[in-house]
Amino acid sequence: MIPRNTKLKSREIQVPGDKSLSHRSVLFAALSKGKSKVTGFLEAEDPLHTMSAFTKLGLKTQKIRPGEYEFESPGKDKLVGHNVELDFGNAGTGIRLSAGLICGLPGVNAILTGDDSLKKRPMGRIIKPLMSMGASIAGLGEKETAPLKIQGKQLGAYKYESPIASAQIKSCLMLAAISSSTELEYSENILSRDHTENMFRFLGNKIEYLTPLHFKISPPYVLNGGEFKVPGDISSAAFFLVLGVLAKEGNLLIQNIGLNPARIGILTTLELMGAKIEVLNRRIECGEPVGDLKTYPSTLKKVNIPEELIPSIIDEIPILSVAGLFTEGGFEIRHAEELRAKESDRIHTMVSNFRALGIEVEEFQDGYALDGTSKHSENVWASLKTGKRIPILSFMDHRIAMSFLILKALSGFKLEIDETSWIETSFPGFEELLKGCLNE
Ligand code: S3P
């Protein structure tokens, strides 16, 4: 285990708005005829790309103040675009959800593209079911990857049993059905985040649940716009939760965090590991639970992370793995092959960076394991503080860069992260906030 010496200021902090909800607020505003409003919008590259894509198709946007926007859409049937190129940057959620929505818009033909990381990410998982709905969509890259060429058209009713518990696939198909005013029956094997369902209901629609993992939506859909309130992103708070629990002293109060049950796996897992985190001021906003999170320095021990928790911690596994280095017994994650389909192949990224630090890690197809308690590791920790700087490769992945910056703050290791600009995709101001928490 890495020795812990970091002292924090006890303070209240806020993290930027939820990325998943920010993307969805633009998408539902575009589908709705008339005005919508959002507060707490994440003004980071990923959701801003989604916003500018729909602006090109006819959504009017006006910034009122930071995080607050007014939208006005002509309605889904009047969104148009001829041979437009829409750039989604680094955002898998942006491109996949927008692809579904655009497939159902007969007035639009578009190329959806992004950066080199996005162009490597699997798109067959949405192309196949969308084509079964009657969509005209093709992945122009190698192995059916982006750029995606779409000619919007009327889609048909569809029933899909998803082999992957993915909110991006689920939301993509829901948005395709909604934009095309057609029926969708959908089931998954483990509940993935259900923000699309919540926002759809918040606008006045019904979802018929056949089981908790199997539902049906049917037109006519209510799309008259709404006022969306976006809370802070628990996936961004996760970095400060780990910092707070692993600090030697100090408490962080992270305010206004979305606590959707399908997103709080980070709290469940840290608590199973022995962390003390208090949830205060619980409330419901826009159909989503919200609260404040207070961290206490805690001693962590290794636990088995059950497969059912994986979808709800999928974005937090890099930072949980960092916590694992400070955990009695080490850390193991399995059943998480989906990590290979994220902004980087996060199994490879975490394993190769840990190995660069001299940490022994066993890699599996669906995860990895490390035992931070061996004698060998203790010598490694000492030399990492005093030896030469160790380069950390971020692989165009914001969460990898942030996870290793937290490791650096907690351990005092001489790490040099090759590129931190990816953090702008989800968490502008991360490094300043981190600095402001440290009691140096
Ligand atoms: C997201 C779903 C998750 C997550 C991503 C955001 C969403 O992906 O990793 O960061 O907003 O729907 P999958 O559902 O594909 O696992």
PDB file of C-alpha atoms and ligand atoms in Angstrom, residues 20 24 93 166-168 193 314-315 342, ligand 1:
ATOM      1  CA  SER A  20     -24.732  12.671 -19.553  1.00  0.00           C
ATOM      2  CA  ARG A  24     -29.445  14.907 -23.240  1.00  0.00           C
ATOM      3  CA  THR A  93     -22.075   9.777 -25.952  1.00  0.00           C
ATOM      4  CA  SER A 166     -24.967   0.339 -22.373  1.00  0.00           C
ATOM      5  CA  ALA A 167     -26.923   3.548 -21.834  1.00  0.00           C
ATOM      6  CA  GLN A 168     -25.471   4.856 -25.070  1.00  0.00           C
ATOM      7  CA  ARG A 193     -27.898   4.690 -16.459  1.00  0.00           C
ATOM      8  CA  ILE A 314     -17.734   2.036 -15.667  1.00  0.00           C
ATOM      9  CA  ASP A 315     -16.370   5.608 -15.856  1.00  0.00           C
ATOM     10  CA  LYS A 342     -13.969   3.868 -23.848  1.00  0.00           C
TER      11      LYS A 342
HETATM   12  C1  S3P B   1     -22.907   7.431 -20.947  1.00  0.00           C
HETATM   13  C2  S3P B   1     -22.913   6.072 -20.866  1.00  0.00           C
HETATM   14  C3  S3P B   1     -21.743   5.255 -20.540  1.00  0.00           C
HETATM   15  C4  S3P B   1     -20.568   6.084 -20.047  1.00  0.00           C
HETATM   16  C5  S3P B   1     -20.411   7.363 -20.784  1.00  0.00           C
HETATM   17  C6  S3P B   1     -21.680   8.201 -20.700  1.00  0.00           C
HETATM   18  C7  S3P B   1     -24.158   8.142 -21.263  1.00  0.00           C
HETATM   19  O1  S3P B   1     -21.361   4.532 -21.686  1.00  0.00           O
HETATM   20  O2  S3P B   1     -19.372   5.337 -20.111  1.00  0.00           O
HETATM   21  O3  S3P B   1     -19.339   8.126 -20.254  1.00  0.00           O
HETATM   22  O4  S3P B   1     -24.241   9.362 -21.053  1.00  0.00           O
HETATM   23  O5  S3P B   1     -25.099   7.478 -21.729  1.00  0.00           O
HETATM   24  P1  S3P B   1     -22.039   3.111 -22.007  1.00  0.00           P
HETATM   25  O6  S3P B   1     -23.439   3.207 -21.601  1.00  0.00           O
HETATM   26  O7  S3P B   1     -21.895   2.878 -23.469  1.00  0.00           O
HETATM   27  O8  S3P B   1     -21.267   2.125 -21.187  1.00  0.00           O
END
